[in-house]
């Protein structure tokens, strides 16, 4: 930031020569190069610090590079300190300014005997980028914006969030993908930056994918019919146990599965028959929720190895279901906490599964899904 206390401002006259309120001419002592974008606006007037700060914020929000602010009613003895303070506020505390502005230079001078301040703003993000900033009333609305961006596989977004609460959007992306395998084919690497201070912040998120956007959208379109078919596969008049076991049969009998980790877990599982315990648990939970059933994923260990399985609500009791162990044993089975020998998980994070052991065996429906379903 540079400041010059001058009686006249030459470059401003040259840049704003078409403004009718400039009856005299600003004469330059230190000429500077004219910026690429010049804003010809109505007269901007500020009578005190708050009005000057508000005017400067509006100029920056509009992407204006050069402007003049009339300060004839601003007390002369506090003008210089007020301008300096306002410039610092906009470039450091104001969310949009902190995000967009590289530097603000100003000159205090006069036009036809009237005090005025010329402003020259250098941006790191141009006016087109500023217009693309999305507005969120609070952090909850911001998460909705991010969720939509993830489902659309956007490369990144910038949000102005009012009533901002500190949010780890990288973790949010992971959690959202875990809960929505039907729409999120790959979890991106998330780079997060935030700008400003106070209740409002500008949040910039960059999403990096290993798979191309077009490929991810094709995958998304290919798995959707499978999830739709799963809902139709569930008997509407059956009890919870029957519905859970029907979805187990629908999923587990599609392929002779190969246990393998993939960066596109739902697609690899449902289209190619490869997946790890996490992929099975996430896809099964989503299918259950689509069918109106309560089912969640549990992260822990099995026999000392990282493992993921499900906890579901059957009637009024919660039970564990490990799809891969069910497959190994040749039948669907719900288990209580006491029956989960060899498993370790954070008991405080999940409901207790203390109901009576469920021993009923599943009878597979007459019509079984095949690899070509969906």
mmCIF file of C-alpha atoms in Angstrom:
data_model
loop_
_atom_site.group_PDB
_atom_site.id
_atom_site.type_symbol
_atom_site.label_atom_id
_atom_site.label_comp_id
_atom_site.label_asym_id
_atom_site.label_seq_id
_atom_site.Cartn_x
_atom_site.Cartn_y
_atom_site.Cartn_z
ATOM 1 C CA UNK A 1 0.000 0.000 0.000
ATOM 2 C CA UNK A 2 1.249 3.447 -0.884
ATOM 3 C CA UNK A 3 -0.079 6.771 0.336
ATOM 4 C CA UNK A 4 0.726 10.260 -0.880
ATOM 5 C CA UNK A 5 -0.611 13.421 0.736
ATOM 6 C CA UNK A 6 -0.959 15.749 -2.249
ATOM 7 C CA UNK A 7 -2.964 18.865 -3.034
ATOM 8 C CA UNK A 8 -3.785 17.585 -6.520
ATOM 9 C CA UNK A 9 -4.132 14.104 -8.071
ATOM 10 C CA UNK A 10 -3.213 14.102 -11.757
ATOM 11 C CA UNK A 11 -3.816 10.539 -12.789
ATOM 12 C CA UNK A 12 -7.343 10.555 -11.417
ATOM 13 C CA UNK A 13 -8.262 13.376 -13.758
ATOM 14 C CA UNK A 14 -6.904 11.440 -16.700
ATOM 15 C CA UNK A 15 -8.747 8.263 -15.663
ATOM 16 C CA UNK A 16 -12.006 9.898 -14.659
ATOM 17 C CA UNK A 17 -11.985 12.803 -17.068
ATOM 18 C CA UNK A 18 -15.556 12.069 -18.130
ATOM 19 C CA UNK A 19 -16.983 12.581 -14.616
ATOM 20 C CA UNK A 20 -19.041 15.760 -14.457
ATOM 21 C CA UNK A 21 -18.295 16.371 -10.784
ATOM 22 C CA UNK A 22 -14.612 17.032 -11.573
ATOM 23 C CA UNK A 23 -14.654 20.722 -12.579
ATOM 24 C CA UNK A 24 -10.939 21.227 -12.019
ATOM 25 C CA UNK A 25 -8.121 19.061 -13.191
ATOM 26 C CA UNK A 26 -5.977 16.765 -11.060
ATOM 27 C CA UNK A 27 -2.310 17.452 -11.845
ATOM 28 C CA UNK A 28 0.124 14.579 -11.515
ATOM 29 C CA UNK A 29 3.374 14.759 -9.590
ATOM 30 C CA UNK A 30 4.144 11.017 -9.856
ATOM 31 C CA UNK A 31 2.396 9.600 -12.934
ATOM 32 C CA UNK A 32 1.343 5.960 -12.908
ATOM 33 C CA UNK A 33 0.190 3.562 -15.583
ATOM 34 C CA UNK A 34 -3.548 3.445 -16.214
ATOM 35 C CA UNK A 35 -5.134 0.124 -15.139
ATOM 36 C CA UNK A 36 -6.898 -2.118 -17.596
ATOM 37 C CA UNK A 37 -10.338 -1.622 -16.091
ATOM 38 C CA UNK A 38 -11.753 1.755 -15.129
ATOM 39 C CA UNK A 39 -15.072 2.239 -13.382
ATOM 40 C CA UNK A 40 -17.014 5.389 -14.272
ATOM 41 C CA UNK A 41 -19.522 5.680 -11.462
ATOM 42 C CA UNK A 42 -21.643 8.319 -9.780
ATOM 43 C CA UNK A 43 -20.017 10.422 -7.105
ATOM 44 C CA UNK A 44 -19.123 8.417 -4.012
ATOM 45 C CA UNK A 45 -19.275 10.384 -0.769
ATOM 46 C CA UNK A 46 -18.046 9.420 2.695
ATOM 47 C CA UNK A 47 -18.490 11.646 5.745
ATOM 48 C CA UNK A 48 -16.796 9.419 8.315
ATOM 49 C CA UNK A 49 -14.793 6.220 8.745
ATOM 50 C CA UNK A 50 -17.733 3.799 8.542
ATOM 51 C CA UNK A 51 -19.034 5.385 5.337
ATOM 52 C CA UNK A 52 -15.570 5.314 3.800
ATOM 53 C CA UNK A 53 -15.109 1.649 4.790
ATOM 54 C CA UNK A 54 -18.508 0.748 3.356
ATOM 55 C CA UNK A 55 -17.729 2.544 0.089
ATOM 56 C CA UNK A 56 -14.371 0.774 -0.211
ATOM 57 C CA UNK A 57 -15.952 -2.635 0.390
ATOM 58 C CA UNK A 58 -18.549 -1.961 -2.294
ATOM 59 C CA UNK A 59 -15.877 -0.967 -4.793
ATOM 60 C CA UNK A 60 -13.939 -4.165 -4.111
ATOM 61 C CA UNK A 61 -17.055 -6.380 -4.280
ATOM 62 C CA UNK A 62 -17.773 -4.912 -7.726
ATOM 63 C CA UNK A 63 -14.207 -5.524 -8.897
ATOM 64 C CA UNK A 64 -13.607 -1.788 -9.475
ATOM 65 C CA UNK A 65 -9.974 -0.970 -10.146
ATOM 66 C CA UNK A 66 -10.024 2.836 -9.989
ATOM 67 C CA UNK A 67 -12.455 5.190 -8.239
ATOM 68 C CA UNK A 68 -12.638 8.426 -6.261
ATOM 69 C CA UNK A 69 -14.345 8.946 -2.907
ATOM 70 C CA UNK A 70 -15.388 12.494 -1.968
ATOM 71 C CA UNK A 71 -14.565 13.282 1.644
ATOM 72 C CA UNK A 72 -15.400 16.975 2.012
ATOM 73 C CA UNK A 73 -17.437 16.290 5.185
ATOM 74 C CA UNK A 74 -14.886 13.866 6.639
ATOM 75 C CA UNK A 75 -13.002 15.547 9.541
ATOM 76 C CA UNK A 76 -9.612 16.481 8.123
ATOM 77 C CA UNK A 77 -7.666 15.651 11.284
ATOM 78 C CA UNK A 78 -8.830 11.983 11.214
ATOM 79 C CA UNK A 79 -8.987 11.448 7.436
ATOM 80 C CA UNK A 80 -5.503 10.054 6.881
ATOM 81 C CA UNK A 81 -5.717 7.582 9.769
ATOM 82 C CA UNK A 82 -9.244 6.574 8.739
ATOM 83 C CA UNK A 83 -8.261 5.855 5.140
ATOM 84 C CA UNK A 84 -5.261 3.835 6.242
ATOM 85 C CA UNK A 85 -7.390 1.870 8.690
ATOM 86 C CA UNK A 86 -10.106 1.200 6.104
ATOM 87 C CA UNK A 87 -7.585 -0.088 3.553
ATOM 88 C CA UNK A 88 -6.119 -2.456 6.147
ATOM 89 C CA UNK A 89 -9.595 -3.656 7.125
ATOM 90 C CA UNK A 90 -10.596 -4.407 3.540
ATOM 91 C CA UNK A 91 -7.378 -6.224 2.655
ATOM 92 C CA UNK A 92 -7.153 -8.266 5.870
ATOM 93 C CA UNK A 93 -10.509 -8.565 7.675
ATOM 94 C CA UNK A 94 -13.173 -8.189 4.996
ATOM 95 C CA UNK A 95 -13.726 -11.685 3.498
ATOM 96 C CA UNK A 96 -14.098 -10.621 -0.130
ATOM 97 C CA UNK A 97 -11.254 -8.140 0.081
ATOM 98 C CA UNK A 98 -8.896 -10.591 1.783
ATOM 99 C CA UNK A 99 -9.684 -13.157 -0.926
ATOM 100 C CA UNK A 100 -9.613 -10.915 -3.971
ATOM 101 C CA UNK A 101 -7.288 -7.960 -3.356
ATOM 102 C CA UNK A 102 -3.552 -7.971 -3.914
ATOM 103 C CA UNK A 103 -2.982 -4.310 -3.007
ATOM 104 C CA UNK A 104 -4.798 -1.001 -2.537
ATOM 105 C CA UNK A 105 -3.038 2.288 -3.244
ATOM 106 C CA UNK A 106 -4.625 5.621 -2.384
ATOM 107 C CA UNK A 107 -3.919 9.311 -2.737
ATOM 108 C CA UNK A 108 -5.430 12.065 -0.631
ATOM 109 C CA UNK A 109 -5.894 15.276 -2.565
ATOM 110 C CA UNK A 110 -8.512 17.753 -3.725
ATOM 111 C CA UNK A 111 -10.614 18.605 -6.727
ATOM 112 C CA UNK A 112 -11.714 22.239 -7.163
ATOM 113 C CA UNK A 113 -10.921 22.765 -3.519
ATOM 114 C CA UNK A 114 -12.949 19.748 -2.362
ATOM 115 C CA UNK A 115 -11.119 16.923 -0.571
ATOM 116 C CA UNK A 116 -11.136 13.577 -2.367
ATOM 117 C CA UNK A 117 -9.352 10.235 -2.130
ATOM 118 C CA UNK A 118 -8.404 8.339 -5.257
ATOM 119 C CA UNK A 119 -8.339 4.548 -4.942
ATOM 120 C CA UNK A 120 -6.415 2.108 -7.150
ATOM 121 C CA UNK A 121 -7.011 -1.605 -6.488
ATOM 122 C CA UNK A 122 -4.876 -4.482 -7.761
ATOM 123 C CA UNK A 123 -6.670 -7.848 -7.724
ATOM 124 C CA UNK A 124 -5.475 -11.436 -7.505
ATOM 125 C CA UNK A 125 -8.995 -12.517 -8.532
ATOM 126 C CA UNK A 126 -10.767 -10.554 -11.260
ATOM 127 C CA UNK A 127 -14.344 -9.300 -11.442
ATOM 128 C CA UNK A 128 -15.538 -12.414 -13.295
ATOM 129 C CA UNK A 129 -14.237 -14.602 -10.479
ATOM 130 C CA UNK A 130 -15.875 -12.334 -7.904
ATOM 131 C CA UNK A 131 -19.229 -12.742 -9.628
ATOM 132 C CA UNK A 132 -18.914 -16.525 -9.267
ATOM 133 C CA UNK A 133 -18.690 -16.409 -5.471
ATOM 134 C CA UNK A 134 -21.632 -18.336 -4.045
ATOM 135 C CA UNK A 135 -23.513 -16.975 -1.054
ATOM 136 C CA UNK A 136 -24.419 -19.069 1.985
ATOM 137 C CA UNK A 137 -26.421 -17.805 4.942
ATOM 138 C CA UNK A 138 -24.583 -20.097 7.341
ATOM 139 C CA UNK A 139 -22.286 -23.122 7.479
ATOM 140 C CA UNK A 140 -25.183 -25.541 7.081
ATOM 141 C CA UNK A 141 -26.116 -23.944 3.766
ATOM 142 C CA UNK A 142 -22.428 -23.980 2.834
ATOM 143 C CA UNK A 143 -22.343 -27.750 3.344
ATOM 144 C CA UNK A 144 -25.320 -28.091 1.007
ATOM 145 C CA UNK A 145 -23.451 -26.091 -1.648
ATOM 146 C CA UNK A 146 -20.395 -28.331 -1.203
ATOM 147 C CA UNK A 147 -22.525 -31.477 -1.427
ATOM 148 C CA UNK A 148 -23.992 -30.303 -4.742
ATOM 149 C CA UNK A 149 -20.501 -29.501 -6.019
ATOM 150 C CA UNK A 150 -19.290 -32.985 -5.060
ATOM 151 C CA UNK A 151 -22.193 -34.627 -6.848
ATOM 152 C CA UNK A 152 -21.432 -32.538 -9.932
ATOM 153 C CA UNK A 153 -17.676 -33.276 -9.757
ATOM 154 C CA UNK A 154 -16.785 -29.589 -9.908
ATOM 155 C CA UNK A 155 -13.110 -28.632 -9.832
ATOM 156 C CA UNK A 156 -13.661 -26.153 -7.017
ATOM 157 C CA UNK A 157 -15.934 -23.511 -5.508
ATOM 158 C CA UNK A 158 -15.665 -20.210 -3.640
ATOM 159 C CA UNK A 159 -18.318 -19.304 -1.056
ATOM 160 C CA UNK A 160 -19.077 -16.231 1.031
ATOM 161 C CA UNK A 161 -20.448 -17.745 4.240
ATOM 162 C CA UNK A 162 -22.283 -15.594 6.763
ATOM 163 C CA UNK A 163 -22.418 -16.844 10.377
ATOM 164 C CA UNK A 164 -19.456 -19.053 9.554
ATOM 165 C CA UNK A 165 -18.519 -21.933 11.845
ATOM 166 C CA UNK A 166 -15.140 -23.594 11.428
ATOM 167 C CA UNK A 167 -15.665 -26.624 9.190
ATOM 168 C CA UNK A 168 -13.261 -29.272 7.942
ATOM 169 C CA UNK A 169 -14.604 -29.642 4.403
ATOM 170 C CA UNK A 170 -12.099 -32.380 3.605
ATOM 171 C CA UNK A 171 -13.661 -34.520 6.322
ATOM 172 C CA UNK A 172 -17.118 -33.429 5.201
ATOM 173 C CA UNK A 173 -16.356 -34.649 1.660
ATOM 174 C CA UNK A 174 -15.228 -38.009 3.041
ATOM 175 C CA UNK A 175 -18.307 -38.348 5.245
ATOM 176 C CA UNK A 176 -20.663 -37.298 2.468
ATOM 177 C CA UNK A 177 -19.126 -39.809 0.086
ATOM 178 C CA UNK A 178 -19.457 -42.543 2.712
ATOM 179 C CA UNK A 179 -23.162 -41.766 3.098
ATOM 180 C CA UNK A 180 -23.904 -41.307 -0.616
ATOM 181 C CA UNK A 181 -22.104 -44.001 -2.630
ATOM 182 C CA UNK A 182 -24.956 -43.839 -5.130
ATOM 183 C CA UNK A 183 -23.872 -40.357 -6.271
ATOM 184 C CA UNK A 184 -20.234 -39.938 -5.199
ATOM 185 C CA UNK A 185 -18.030 -42.226 -7.250
ATOM 186 C CA UNK A 186 -14.675 -40.907 -6.004
ATOM 187 C CA UNK A 187 -13.685 -38.891 -2.946
ATOM 188 C CA UNK A 188 -11.557 -35.936 -4.091
ATOM 189 C CA UNK A 189 -8.555 -34.508 -2.335
ATOM 190 C CA UNK A 190 -9.804 -31.226 -0.876
ATOM 191 C CA UNK A 191 -7.633 -28.128 -0.535
ATOM 192 C CA UNK A 192 -9.266 -25.552 1.730
ATOM 193 C CA UNK A 193 -8.462 -21.888 2.309
ATOM 194 C CA UNK A 194 -10.484 -19.234 4.108
ATOM 195 C CA UNK A 195 -10.244 -15.473 4.101
ATOM 196 C CA UNK A 196 -11.318 -12.665 6.398
ATOM 197 C CA UNK A 197 -12.151 -12.393 10.068
ATOM 198 C CA UNK A 198 -15.295 -12.117 12.130
ATOM 199 C CA UNK A 199 -18.631 -13.804 11.541
ATOM 200 C CA UNK A 200 -18.326 -14.025 7.741
ATOM 201 C CA UNK A 201 -15.627 -15.778 5.719
ATOM 202 C CA UNK A 202 -14.816 -16.503 2.108
ATOM 203 C CA UNK A 203 -14.056 -20.215 1.777
ATOM 204 C CA UNK A 204 -12.165 -21.476 -1.268
ATOM 205 C CA UNK A 205 -12.228 -25.219 -1.973
ATOM 206 C CA UNK A 206 -10.299 -27.026 -4.704
ATOM 207 C CA UNK A 207 -11.278 -30.637 -5.531
ATOM 208 C CA UNK A 208 -8.658 -32.898 -7.110
ATOM 209 C CA UNK A 209 -9.772 -36.193 -8.695
ATOM 210 C CA UNK A 210 -7.763 -39.060 -10.134
ATOM 211 C CA UNK A 211 -10.592 -39.878 -12.537
ATOM 212 C CA UNK A 212 -11.849 -37.488 -15.210
ATOM 213 C CA UNK A 213 -15.106 -35.637 -14.679
ATOM 214 C CA UNK A 214 -16.748 -37.237 -17.728
ATOM 215 C CA UNK A 215 -15.789 -40.721 -16.550
ATOM 216 C CA UNK A 216 -17.148 -40.086 -13.064
ATOM 217 C CA UNK A 217 -20.435 -38.867 -14.493
ATOM 218 C CA UNK A 218 -20.710 -41.984 -16.658
ATOM 219 C CA UNK A 219 -20.056 -44.146 -13.599
ATOM 220 C CA UNK A 220 -22.684 -42.236 -11.669
ATOM 221 C CA UNK A 221 -25.237 -42.854 -14.417
ATOM 222 C CA UNK A 222 -24.373 -46.565 -14.561
ATOM 223 C CA UNK A 223 -24.780 -47.302 -10.840
ATOM 224 C CA UNK A 224 -28.027 -45.374 -10.394
ATOM 225 C CA UNK A 225 -30.209 -48.090 -11.994
ATOM 226 C CA UNK A 226 -28.688 -50.672 -9.649
ATOM 227 C CA UNK A 227 -29.690 -48.673 -6.577
ATOM 228 C CA UNK A 228 -33.139 -48.115 -8.082
ATOM 229 C CA UNK A 229 -33.507 -51.870 -8.664
ATOM 230 C CA UNK A 230 -32.516 -52.625 -5.074
ATOM 231 C CA UNK A 231 -35.489 -50.663 -3.733
ATOM 232 C CA UNK A 232 -37.877 -52.555 -6.026
ATOM 233 C CA UNK A 233 -36.392 -55.843 -4.847
ATOM 234 C CA UNK A 234 -37.611 -55.303 -1.266
ATOM 235 C CA UNK A 235 -41.007 -56.728 -0.309
ATOM 236 C CA UNK A 236 -43.283 -53.938 0.837
ATOM 237 C CA UNK A 237 -45.258 -56.058 3.335
ATOM 238 C CA UNK A 238 -42.330 -57.954 4.864
ATOM 239 C CA UNK A 239 -40.845 -57.286 8.290
ATOM 240 C CA UNK A 240 -37.501 -55.528 8.751
ATOM 241 C CA UNK A 241 -35.542 -58.760 8.981
ATOM 242 C CA UNK A 242 -36.943 -59.957 5.663
ATOM 243 C CA UNK A 243 -36.180 -56.636 3.956
ATOM 244 C CA UNK A 244 -32.611 -56.548 5.246
ATOM 245 C CA UNK A 245 -32.025 -60.123 4.124
ATOM 246 C CA UNK A 246 -33.560 -59.439 0.700
ATOM 247 C CA UNK A 247 -31.156 -56.548 0.150
ATOM 248 C CA UNK A 248 -28.314 -58.785 1.300
ATOM 249 C CA UNK A 249 -29.330 -61.344 -1.339
ATOM 250 C CA UNK A 250 -29.675 -58.645 -3.994
ATOM 251 C CA UNK A 251 -26.179 -57.325 -3.375
ATOM 252 C CA UNK A 252 -24.220 -60.475 -2.562
ATOM 253 C CA UNK A 253 -25.528 -62.643 -5.396
ATOM 254 C CA UNK A 254 -24.705 -60.214 -8.198
ATOM 255 C CA UNK A 255 -21.123 -61.470 -8.573
ATOM 256 C CA UNK A 256 -18.521 -63.868 -7.346
ATOM 257 C CA UNK A 257 -16.825 -60.939 -5.658
ATOM 258 C CA UNK A 258 -13.122 -60.263 -5.459
ATOM 259 C CA UNK A 259 -11.980 -58.362 -2.381
ATOM 260 C CA UNK A 260 -10.016 -55.381 -3.615
ATOM 261 C CA UNK A 261 -9.819 -51.680 -2.747
ATOM 262 C CA UNK A 262 -10.785 -49.143 -5.398
ATOM 263 C CA UNK A 263 -10.814 -45.328 -5.646
ATOM 264 C CA UNK A 264 -14.321 -45.684 -7.173
ATOM 265 C CA UNK A 265 -15.783 -48.135 -4.637
ATOM 266 C CA UNK A 266 -19.494 -48.192 -5.540
ATOM 267 C CA UNK A 267 -18.867 -48.384 -9.270
ATOM 268 C CA UNK A 268 -16.202 -51.091 -8.957
ATOM 269 C CA UNK A 269 -18.413 -53.126 -6.636
ATOM 270 C CA UNK A 270 -21.650 -52.907 -8.595
ATOM 271 C CA UNK A 271 -20.253 -53.000 -12.130
ATOM 272 C CA UNK A 272 -17.137 -55.172 -11.816
ATOM 273 C CA UNK A 273 -17.597 -57.183 -8.635
ATOM 274 C CA UNK A 274 -14.531 -55.877 -6.806
ATOM 275 C CA UNK A 275 -14.633 -54.193 -3.434
ATOM 276 C CA UNK A 276 -13.398 -54.177 0.143
ATOM 277 C CA UNK A 277 -15.382 -54.309 3.387
ATOM 278 C CA UNK A 278 -15.921 -50.539 3.323
ATOM 279 C CA UNK A 279 -17.406 -50.608 -0.168
ATOM 280 C CA UNK A 280 -19.815 -53.404 0.775
ATOM 281 C CA UNK A 281 -20.907 -51.686 3.991
ATOM 282 C CA UNK A 282 -21.405 -48.267 2.381
ATOM 283 C CA UNK A 283 -23.357 -49.587 -0.611
ATOM 284 C CA UNK A 284 -25.527 -51.821 1.590
ATOM 285 C CA UNK A 285 -26.271 -48.962 4.003
ATOM 286 C CA UNK A 286 -27.320 -46.693 1.125
ATOM 287 C CA UNK A 287 -29.594 -49.364 -0.344
ATOM 288 C CA UNK A 288 -31.190 -49.915 3.061
ATOM 289 C CA UNK A 289 -31.784 -46.207 3.572
ATOM 290 C CA UNK A 290 -33.331 -45.938 0.096
ATOM 291 C CA UNK A 291 -35.726 -48.689 1.150
ATOM 292 C CA UNK A 292 -36.696 -46.801 4.310
ATOM 293 C CA UNK A 293 -34.582 -48.915 6.667
ATOM 294 C CA UNK A 294 -32.179 -47.666 9.338
ATOM 295 C CA UNK A 295 -28.630 -48.791 8.625
ATOM 296 C CA UNK A 296 -25.221 -47.251 9.363
ATOM 297 C CA UNK A 297 -21.592 -48.121 8.729
ATOM 298 C CA UNK A 298 -19.149 -49.002 11.504
ATOM 299 C CA UNK A 299 -15.398 -48.524 11.211
ATOM 300 C CA UNK A 300 -13.143 -50.640 13.391
ATOM 301 C CA UNK A 301 -11.013 -53.768 13.156
ATOM 302 C CA UNK A 302 -11.658 -57.444 12.611
ATOM 303 C CA UNK A 303 -8.994 -59.817 13.872
ATOM 304 C CA UNK A 304 -6.655 -56.844 14.120
ATOM 305 C CA UNK A 305 -7.185 -55.639 10.532
ATOM 306 C CA UNK A 306 -9.048 -52.453 9.502
ATOM 307 C CA UNK A 307 -12.623 -53.415 8.762
ATOM 308 C CA UNK A 308 -16.032 -51.869 8.052
ATOM 309 C CA UNK A 309 -19.449 -53.414 8.646
ATOM 310 C CA UNK A 310 -23.028 -52.332 9.419
ATOM 311 C CA UNK A 311 -25.280 -51.721 12.376
ATOM 312 C CA UNK A 312 -28.987 -51.795 11.528
ATOM 313 C CA UNK A 313 -32.282 -51.337 13.319
ATOM 314 C CA UNK A 314 -34.377 -54.509 13.053
ATOM 315 C CA UNK A 315 -37.731 -53.805 14.667
ATOM 316 C CA UNK A 316 -36.819 -52.115 17.936
ATOM 317 C CA UNK A 317 -33.324 -53.585 18.370
ATOM 318 C CA UNK A 318 -29.955 -52.789 16.824
ATOM 319 C CA UNK A 319 -27.749 -55.536 15.383
ATOM 320 C CA UNK A 320 -24.385 -55.899 13.671
ATOM 321 C CA UNK A 321 -24.183 -57.312 10.138
ATOM 322 C CA UNK A 322 -20.864 -58.084 8.434
ATOM 323 C CA UNK A 323 -21.766 -58.859 4.819
ATOM 324 C CA UNK A 324 -18.449 -60.495 3.995
ATOM 325 C CA UNK A 325 -18.597 -62.733 7.056
ATOM 326 C CA UNK A 326 -22.187 -63.619 6.175
ATOM 327 C CA UNK A 327 -20.974 -64.559 2.696
ATOM 328 C CA UNK A 328 -18.171 -66.660 4.161
ATOM 329 C CA UNK A 329 -20.700 -68.522 6.327
ATOM 330 C CA UNK A 330 -23.190 -68.889 3.494
ATOM 331 C CA UNK A 331 -26.115 -67.058 5.125
ATOM 332 C CA UNK A 332 -27.373 -63.693 6.323
ATOM 333 C CA UNK A 333 -26.952 -63.213 10.069
ATOM 334 C CA UNK A 334 -27.559 -60.396 12.544
ATOM 335 C CA UNK A 335 -25.403 -60.342 15.696
ATOM 336 C CA UNK A 336 -25.379 -58.672 19.088
ATOM 337 C CA UNK A 337 -22.383 -56.945 20.663
ATOM 338 C CA UNK A 338 -21.631 -60.079 22.663
ATOM 339 C CA UNK A 339 -21.425 -62.146 19.490
ATOM 340 C CA UNK A 340 -18.893 -59.894 17.764
ATOM 341 C CA UNK A 341 -15.826 -61.855 18.774
ATOM 342 C CA UNK A 342 -12.648 -60.545 17.129
ATOM 343 C CA UNK A 343 -14.169 -57.106 16.321
ATOM 344 C CA UNK A 344 -13.140 -53.824 17.914
ATOM 345 C CA UNK A 345 -14.959 -50.502 17.500
ATOM 346 C CA UNK A 346 -15.641 -47.291 19.419
ATOM 347 C CA UNK A 347 -18.652 -48.284 21.511
ATOM 348 C CA UNK A 348 -19.448 -44.655 22.334
ATOM 349 C CA UNK A 349 -19.993 -43.763 18.675
ATOM 350 C CA UNK A 350 -22.666 -46.349 17.909
ATOM 351 C CA UNK A 351 -25.877 -47.674 19.480
ATOM 352 C CA UNK A 352 -25.600 -50.735 21.686
ATOM 353 C CA UNK A 353 -26.627 -53.996 20.058
ATOM 354 C CA UNK A 354 -27.962 -55.891 23.066
ATOM 355 C CA UNK A 355 -31.078 -57.563 21.713
ATOM 356 C CA UNK A 356 -31.739 -61.273 21.552
ATOM 357 C CA UNK A 357 -29.514 -63.177 19.104
ATOM 358 C CA UNK A 358 -31.183 -63.573 15.694
ATOM 359 C CA UNK A 359 -30.766 -67.107 14.367
ATOM 360 C CA UNK A 360 -33.321 -67.263 11.545
ATOM 361 C CA UNK A 361 -31.807 -68.178 8.218
ATOM 362 C CA UNK A 362 -32.632 -66.380 5.014
ATOM 363 C CA UNK A 363 -34.423 -68.147 2.212
ATOM 364 C CA UNK A 364 -33.360 -66.589 -1.063
ATOM 365 C CA UNK A 365 -36.203 -65.265 -3.256
ATOM 366 C CA UNK A 366 -37.088 -67.278 -6.332
ATOM 367 C CA UNK A 367 -35.853 -64.569 -8.706
ATOM 368 C CA UNK A 368 -32.290 -63.565 -7.963
ATOM 369 C CA UNK A 369 -30.470 -60.549 -9.411
ATOM 370 C CA UNK A 370 -27.773 -61.154 -11.936
ATOM 371 C CA UNK A 371 -24.745 -59.260 -13.098
ATOM 372 C CA UNK A 372 -26.793 -57.599 -15.825
ATOM 373 C CA UNK A 373 -29.471 -56.190 -13.511
ATOM 374 C CA UNK A 374 -29.476 -52.397 -13.675
#
